[in-house]
Short mmCIF file of C-alpha atoms in Angstrom, two decimals:
data_model
loop_
_atom_site.label_atom_id
_atom_site.label_comp_id
_atom_site.label_asym_id
_atom_site.label_seq_id
_atom_site.Cartn_x
_atom_site.Cartn_y
_atom_site.Cartn_z
CA MET A 1 0.03 0.07 -0.03
CA VAL A 2 2.78 2.62 0.99
CA HIS A 3 5.02 1.53 -1.44
CA ARG A 4 2.41 2.01 -4.31
CA ARG A 5 1.64 5.51 -3.11
CA ASP A 6 5.29 6.60 -3.16
CA SER A 7 5.43 5.17 -6.76
CA THR A 8 2.50 7.19 -7.91
CA LEU A 9 3.83 10.25 -6.41
CA GLN A 10 7.11 9.94 -8.35
CA ALA A 11 5.20 9.12 -11.30
CA GLN A 12 3.34 12.37 -11.17
CA ASP A 13 6.13 14.44 -10.55
CA PRO A 14 8.41 14.57 -13.65
CA ARG A 15 11.63 16.11 -12.22
CA PRO A 16 11.94 15.56 -8.58
CA GLY A 17 15.70 16.73 -8.67
CA SER A 18 14.54 20.20 -9.82
CA VAL A 19 12.16 20.69 -6.98
CA LEU A 20 14.97 19.46 -4.35
CA ALA A 21 17.51 21.85 -5.93
CA GLY A 22 14.93 24.73 -5.68
CA ILE A 23 14.46 24.22 -1.90
CA GLY A 24 18.14 23.75 -1.61
CA GLY A 25 18.43 27.19 -3.20
CA LEU A 26 15.89 28.99 -0.99
CA VAL A 27 17.54 27.62 2.04
CA LEU A 28 20.81 29.12 0.97
CA PHE A 29 19.21 32.39 -0.01
CA ILE A 30 17.66 32.61 3.46
CA ARG A 31 20.87 31.73 5.21
CA HIS A 32 22.76 34.38 3.39
CA ASN A 33 20.21 36.90 4.02
CA ASP A 34 20.47 36.25 7.88
CA GLU A 35 24.19 36.26 7.72
CA LYS A 36 23.83 39.73 6.02
CA ARG A 37 21.57 41.09 8.57
CA VAL A 38 23.32 39.70 11.91
CA VAL A 39 25.10 42.40 14.12
CA LEU A 40 27.95 40.77 15.66
CA LYS A 41 29.10 41.15 19.45
CA GLY A 42 30.41 44.81 19.94
CA GLU A 43 29.37 46.16 16.71
CA GLY A 44 26.26 48.08 15.95
CA GLU A 45 24.37 50.25 17.96
CA LYS A 46 24.44 50.15 21.88
CA TYR A 47 21.15 49.47 23.75
CA GLU A 48 22.75 49.75 27.22
CA ARG A 49 20.12 51.86 28.51
CA SER A 50 17.05 49.59 27.55
CA ALA A 51 19.25 46.56 28.42
CA ASN A 52 19.75 47.63 32.15
CA LYS A 53 17.16 50.04 33.25
CA GLY A 54 13.99 48.53 31.57
CA PRO A 55 11.45 50.53 30.02
CA ILE A 56 11.15 54.19 30.68
CA ILE A 57 8.48 55.21 32.89
CA GLY A 58 7.52 58.79 33.68
CA GLY A 59 8.32 62.45 31.99
CA PRO A 60 7.78 65.79 32.11
CA LEU A 61 4.39 67.22 33.24
CA SER A 62 2.33 70.63 33.43
CA LEU A 63 -0.80 70.30 35.38
CA ILE A 64 -2.81 72.78 37.85
CA ASP A 65 -2.84 72.31 41.56
CA THR A 66 -5.81 72.91 43.81
CA GLU A 67 -5.23 76.80 44.02
CA GLY A 68 -5.09 76.94 40.36
CA GLN A 69 -1.35 77.27 39.93
CA ILE A 70 0.62 75.60 37.54
CA VAL A 71 2.71 72.81 38.64
CA THR A 72 5.57 71.11 36.44
CA GLU A 73 8.18 68.28 37.18
CA LYS A 74 10.58 71.30 38.54
CA ASN A 75 8.25 71.85 41.50
CA LEU A 76 8.53 68.28 42.42
CA ILE A 77 12.28 67.81 41.91
CA GLY A 78 14.41 67.34 45.06
CA ASN A 79 11.42 65.36 47.05
CA TRP A 80 10.76 61.51 47.31
CA VAL A 81 7.16 61.77 45.57
CA LEU A 82 4.66 59.14 46.12
CA LEU A 83 2.34 59.51 42.99
CA TYR A 84 -1.15 58.19 42.86
CA PHE A 85 -3.38 58.32 39.66
CA GLY A 86 -7.26 58.29 40.66
CA TYR A 87 -10.33 59.99 40.80
CA THR A 88 -12.84 61.36 43.39
CA SER A 89 -15.75 59.78 42.03
CA SER A 90 -14.39 56.29 42.78
CA PRO A 91 -16.76 54.43 44.81
CA ASP A 92 -14.45 52.44 47.05
CA VAL A 93 -10.78 51.79 45.89
CA GLY A 94 -10.18 55.60 45.38
CA PRO A 95 -10.78 56.76 48.97
CA ALA A 96 -9.13 53.51 50.32
CA GLU A 97 -6.15 54.37 48.48
CA VAL A 98 -6.11 58.10 49.50
CA ARG A 99 -6.52 57.01 53.14
CA LYS A 100 -3.58 54.56 52.70
CA MET A 101 -1.31 57.40 51.19
CA ALA A 102 -2.18 59.73 54.10
CA ASN A 103 -1.60 57.01 56.68
CA THR A 104 1.72 55.62 55.07
CA ILE A 105 3.30 59.30 55.02
CA ASP A 106 2.18 59.61 58.68
CA ILE A 107 4.03 56.35 59.61
CA LEU A 108 7.17 57.18 57.41
CA GLU A 109 7.31 60.54 59.26
CA SER A 110 6.89 59.50 62.94
CA ARG A 111 8.69 56.19 62.74
CA GLN A 112 11.41 56.66 60.29
CA ASN A 113 11.87 60.61 59.96
CA ILE A 114 11.35 60.07 56.12
CA LYS A 115 9.46 63.05 54.27
CA VAL A 116 7.63 62.04 51.23
CA LEU A 117 5.37 64.41 49.17
CA PRO A 118 2.31 62.75 48.38
CA VAL A 119 0.76 63.57 45.05
CA PHE A 120 -2.69 62.91 43.84
CA VAL A 121 -3.22 63.06 39.98
CA THR A 122 -6.92 62.81 38.70
CA ILE A 123 -7.57 60.71 35.56
CA ASP A 124 -11.35 62.46 35.62
CA PRO A 125 -10.28 66.16 35.30
CA GLN A 126 -13.89 66.90 33.80
CA ARG A 127 -15.46 66.27 37.22
CA ASP A 128 -12.27 66.81 39.51
CA THR A 129 -11.98 70.51 39.08
CA PRO A 130 -9.66 72.25 41.54
CA SER A 131 -11.90 73.31 44.11
CA HIS A 132 -13.63 69.95 44.28
CA LEU A 133 -10.25 68.16 44.43
CA ARG A 134 -9.25 70.36 47.20
CA THR A 135 -12.40 69.77 49.18
CA TYR A 136 -12.03 66.08 48.68
CA ILE A 137 -8.31 65.75 49.57
CA ARG A 138 -8.82 68.09 52.84
CA GLU A 139 -10.79 65.49 54.14
CA PHE A 140 -7.83 62.80 54.17
CA ASP A 141 -5.08 65.00 54.74
CA SER A 142 -4.14 68.46 53.29
CA ARG A 143 -0.44 67.90 52.78
CA ILE A 144 -1.63 65.81 49.65
CA VAL A 145 -1.20 67.77 46.44
CA GLY A 146 -3.84 67.40 44.17
CA LEU A 147 -3.49 67.77 40.51
CA THR A 148 -5.68 68.27 37.74
CA GLY A 149 -5.63 69.95 34.32
CA PRO A 150 -7.14 70.06 30.78
CA VAL A 151 -7.85 66.65 29.48
CA ALA A 152 -4.72 66.74 27.08
CA ALA A 153 -2.47 67.22 29.85
CA ILE A 154 -3.88 64.52 31.74
CA ARG A 155 -3.65 62.16 29.12
CA GLN A 156 -0.15 62.83 28.27
CA ILE A 157 0.99 62.24 31.93
CA ALA A 158 -1.09 59.32 32.17
CA GLN A 159 0.68 57.73 29.01
CA GLU A 160 4.02 58.77 30.25
CA TYR A 161 3.40 56.80 33.46
CA ARG A 162 1.68 53.93 31.50
CA VAL A 163 -1.65 54.40 33.40
CA PHE A 164 -4.64 52.67 31.93
CA PHE A 165 -7.77 54.56 32.36
CA LYS A 166 -11.32 53.75 30.73
CA LYS A 167 -14.44 55.14 31.28
CA ILE A 168 -17.22 52.66 32.05
CA ASP A 169 -20.89 52.08 33.22
CA GLU A 170 -21.97 55.48 31.72
CA GLN A 171 -25.34 56.46 32.95
CA GLY A 172 -26.20 59.85 31.81
CA ASP A 173 -23.63 62.33 33.08
CA ASP A 174 -22.44 59.81 35.52
CA TYR A 175 -19.61 57.30 34.87
CA LEU A 176 -17.08 55.04 36.64
CA VAL A 177 -13.39 54.89 35.43
CA ASP A 178 -11.70 51.78 35.24
CA THR A 179 -8.12 52.33 36.26
CA SER A 180 -5.07 50.28 37.81
CA HIS A 181 -5.14 52.44 41.00
CA ASN A 182 -1.16 51.95 41.15
CA MET A 183 1.21 54.36 43.21
CA TYR A 184 4.48 55.19 42.06
CA LEU A 185 7.54 55.82 44.33
CA ILE A 186 9.63 58.89 42.63
CA ASN A 187 13.15 59.80 43.61
CA PRO A 188 14.44 63.45 43.71
CA ASN A 189 15.61 63.24 40.46
CA MET A 190 12.34 62.57 39.08
CA GLU A 191 12.87 58.99 38.12
CA VAL A 192 10.34 55.96 39.17
CA GLU A 193 11.96 53.60 41.69
CA ARG A 194 8.92 51.29 42.22
CA SER A 195 5.29 50.88 41.83
CA PHE A 196 2.71 49.62 44.11
CA GLY A 197 -0.55 47.96 43.55
CA VAL A 198 -3.71 48.06 45.69
CA GLU A 199 -2.81 44.76 47.57
CA TYR A 200 -0.05 46.49 49.72
CA SER A 201 -1.38 47.47 53.23
CA THR A 202 -0.44 50.91 54.82
CA ASP A 203 2.27 48.91 56.77
CA GLU A 204 3.73 47.04 53.97
CA LEU A 205 3.71 50.16 51.59
CA ALA A 206 5.50 52.24 54.43
CA GLU A 207 8.10 49.35 54.75
CA ALA A 208 8.75 49.01 51.13
CA ILE A 209 9.24 52.75 50.59
CA THR A 210 11.45 52.95 53.65
CA LYS A 211 13.43 50.20 52.37
CA GLU A 212 13.67 51.74 48.94
CA ILE A 213 14.77 55.04 50.34
CA LYS A 214 17.58 53.60 52.52
CA LYS A 215 18.90 51.67 49.79
CA SER A 216 19.02 54.70 47.49
CA LYS A 217 21.98 56.89 47.89
CA ILE A 218 20.24 59.86 46.74
CA THR A 219 19.13 61.85 49.74
CA ASN A 220 16.38 64.33 50.13
CA SER A 221 17.90 67.73 49.36
CA GLN A 222 15.14 69.45 51.38
CA ASN A 223 15.80 67.49 54.51
CA MET B 1 -2.23 79.43 26.77
CA ALA B 2 -4.25 76.14 27.44
CA LEU B 3 -3.72 75.81 30.79
CA GLU B 4 -4.99 79.33 31.63
CA ALA B 5 -7.91 78.90 29.68
CA TYR B 6 -8.62 75.98 31.83
CA SER B 7 -8.12 77.41 35.26
CA SER B 8 -10.81 80.32 34.27
CA GLN B 9 -13.26 77.61 33.32
CA ALA B 10 -16.91 77.93 34.73
CA ALA B 11 -18.39 74.71 36.67
CA ASP B 12 -15.60 74.50 39.12
CA SER B 13 -18.32 73.14 41.58
CA VAL B 14 -17.85 70.77 44.38
CA HIS B 15 -19.62 67.61 44.24
CA SER B 16 -20.80 66.77 47.78
CA ASP B 17 -22.11 63.48 46.89
CA VAL B 18 -18.84 61.88 46.79
CA LEU B 19 -17.46 63.35 49.80
CA SER B 20 -16.67 61.82 53.15
CA GLU B 21 -20.25 62.32 54.90
CA ALA B 22 -22.09 61.04 51.84
CA ARG B 23 -19.80 58.27 51.18
CA ILE B 24 -20.12 57.06 54.59
CA ALA B 25 -23.85 57.36 54.48
CA CYS B 26 -23.79 55.28 51.23
CA TYR B 27 -21.62 52.54 52.63
CA LYS B 28 -24.08 52.39 55.63
CA ALA B 29 -27.12 52.04 53.48
CA ARG B 30 -25.46 49.65 51.26
CA ASP B 31 -24.42 47.23 54.15
CA ALA B 32 -27.82 47.38 55.78
CA PHE B 33 -29.49 46.30 52.21
CA TYR B 34 -26.95 43.46 51.81
CA ALA B 35 -27.63 42.38 55.43
CA CYS B 36 -31.11 42.31 54.86
CA LEU B 37 -30.41 40.16 51.60
CA GLU B 38 -28.54 37.65 54.01
CA LYS B 39 -31.24 37.53 56.49
CA GLU B 40 -34.23 37.07 54.15
CA SER B 41 -32.27 34.66 52.08
CA ASP B 42 -34.86 31.96 52.69
CA LYS B 43 -37.51 34.23 51.20
CA LYS B 44 -38.49 34.14 47.42
CA PRO B 45 -36.33 36.85 45.62
CA THR B 46 -39.05 38.60 43.41
CA GLU B 47 -37.83 42.26 43.06
CA SER B 48 -34.92 42.94 40.63
CA ALA B 49 -31.94 45.19 41.19
CA SER B 50 -29.24 46.05 38.95
CA VAL B 51 -26.69 43.55 37.08
CA GLY B 52 -29.35 40.94 37.36
CA LEU B 53 -29.37 40.61 41.08
CA LEU B 54 -32.87 39.75 42.71
CA TYR B 55 -33.86 40.54 46.14
CA PRO B 56 -37.00 39.65 48.13
CA ALA B 57 -39.92 42.24 48.84
CA GLU B 58 -39.00 42.22 52.47
CA CYS B 59 -35.94 44.33 51.33
CA LYS B 60 -37.49 46.84 49.32
CA LYS B 61 -37.15 49.52 51.86
CA ASN B 62 -33.46 48.92 52.30
CA ARG B 63 -33.26 48.89 48.45
CA GLU B 64 -34.91 52.40 48.16
CA ALA B 65 -32.71 53.89 51.02
CA TYR B 66 -29.66 52.50 49.38
CA VAL B 67 -30.30 53.58 45.95
CA ASN B 68 -31.15 57.09 47.55
CA GLN B 69 -27.93 57.40 49.35
CA CYS B 70 -25.78 56.43 46.44
CA ARG B 71 -24.86 57.58 42.95
CA PRO B 72 -26.53 55.06 40.71
CA THR B 73 -22.98 53.89 38.95
CA TRP B 74 -22.03 53.17 42.55
CA VAL B 75 -24.81 50.91 43.14
CA LYS B 76 -24.47 49.19 40.07
CA HIS B 77 -20.71 48.62 41.01
CA PHE B 78 -21.65 47.27 44.51
CA ASP B 79 -24.08 45.06 43.18
CA ARG B 80 -21.92 43.71 40.78
CA GLN B 81 -19.11 43.22 43.43
CA TYR B 82 -21.69 41.27 45.68
CA CYS B 83 -22.65 39.02 42.77
CA ALA B 84 -18.93 38.26 42.20
CA LYS B 85 -18.63 37.48 45.91
CA LYS B 86 -21.59 35.25 45.98
CA ARG B 87 -20.44 33.22 42.84
CA VAL B 88 -16.90 32.58 44.34
CA GLN B 89 -18.82 31.51 47.73
CA ARG B 90 -20.97 29.17 45.67
CA LEU B 91 -18.37 27.53 44.05
CA LEU B 92 -16.46 27.08 47.29
CA ASP B 93 -19.22 25.64 48.99
CA ASP B 94 -20.40 23.60 46.29
CA ASN B 95 -20.26 19.62 46.28
CA GLU B 96 -16.58 18.36 46.49
CA SER B 97 -16.93 15.90 43.65
CA ARG B 98 -18.48 18.79 41.34
CA ARG B 99 -15.67 21.34 42.10
CA GLY B 100 -13.46 22.18 39.11
CA PRO B 101 -10.28 24.51 38.99
CA LEU B 102 -11.09 27.84 40.81
CA SER B 103 -10.01 31.31 39.74
CA LEU B 104 -9.87 33.33 42.60
CA PRO B 105 -8.80 36.86 42.21
CA GLN B 106 -5.08 37.33 42.52
CA PRO B 107 -2.89 40.24 43.30
CA TYR B 108 -1.57 41.86 40.20
CA THR B 109 1.84 43.79 40.76
CA PHE B 110 4.85 41.91 41.66
CA LYS B 111 5.77 41.45 45.11
CA PRO B 112 9.14 40.25 46.03
CA PRO B 113 9.29 37.68 48.50
CA CYS B 114 10.04 39.09 51.95
CA SER B 115 13.73 39.07 52.93
CA CYS B 116 13.15 39.56 56.85
#
């Protein structure tokens, strides 16, 4: 049975040799092409930054604080910053995270004598206007810096920090925002050191931040 | 400049329904409703809430208070959360032999193992 099939196959193809040669040629061509494209070790461009440091997170910002003043990255340089992206209409996670932020800076200051500047950036600037944001934040801790701004500026900073946000559950004018609720620890040079998710408790967050700051050689210039 | 145009924008109002006092009142009304739902769980659920949640007529008053105290999107969010919690509970309490692999919510940022 099998033999017979082979022989019929061969009979159908008039020149099996030429097909083989064609495949061989193709393989040689691909190999030659690969050899041409390969970059030898030590040659070519250096990708040291991406190889050692990973993706770049963060960047310049130009937003408005709760007093209507423009705030840029220059105002934040020199501080350790705990940066949180949220929105005041969040039903449960938002208030819990802001509370966590306030309690964490309390712990850091009283137990470790570490000063960290808490910053709340809204991802819902249409509803979180400066005065609303101010009233909301004051109920937690007035040391928290609230930032809002034009939609384009908020979108830019969210993209720089790779913050996901999406309007969901729209009911008339009312809606929720689906977002990751992550917090970033930023060093005095405005570089992101770590990010923390909602699963960190206040104590865990304070401990992780302490460890990170003690490990880092950069000291707070304002201390 | 765009920033200046923004700060002079009108409608810089305060939405008091998400501030501390209203939030706590909403949480209280919500908890009272779900407590009623647990208490009256043997009754037939005839009334329909949001996201497919059903509740018995005995909890109608609690439901009304809850809906009055919270934003509609919040009610929907909490109802969805309650249904998800119930579903997990049902899977966990279900007959051993019928139990399949469970996907429980997992933390989603990397947490290095504690070195202390």
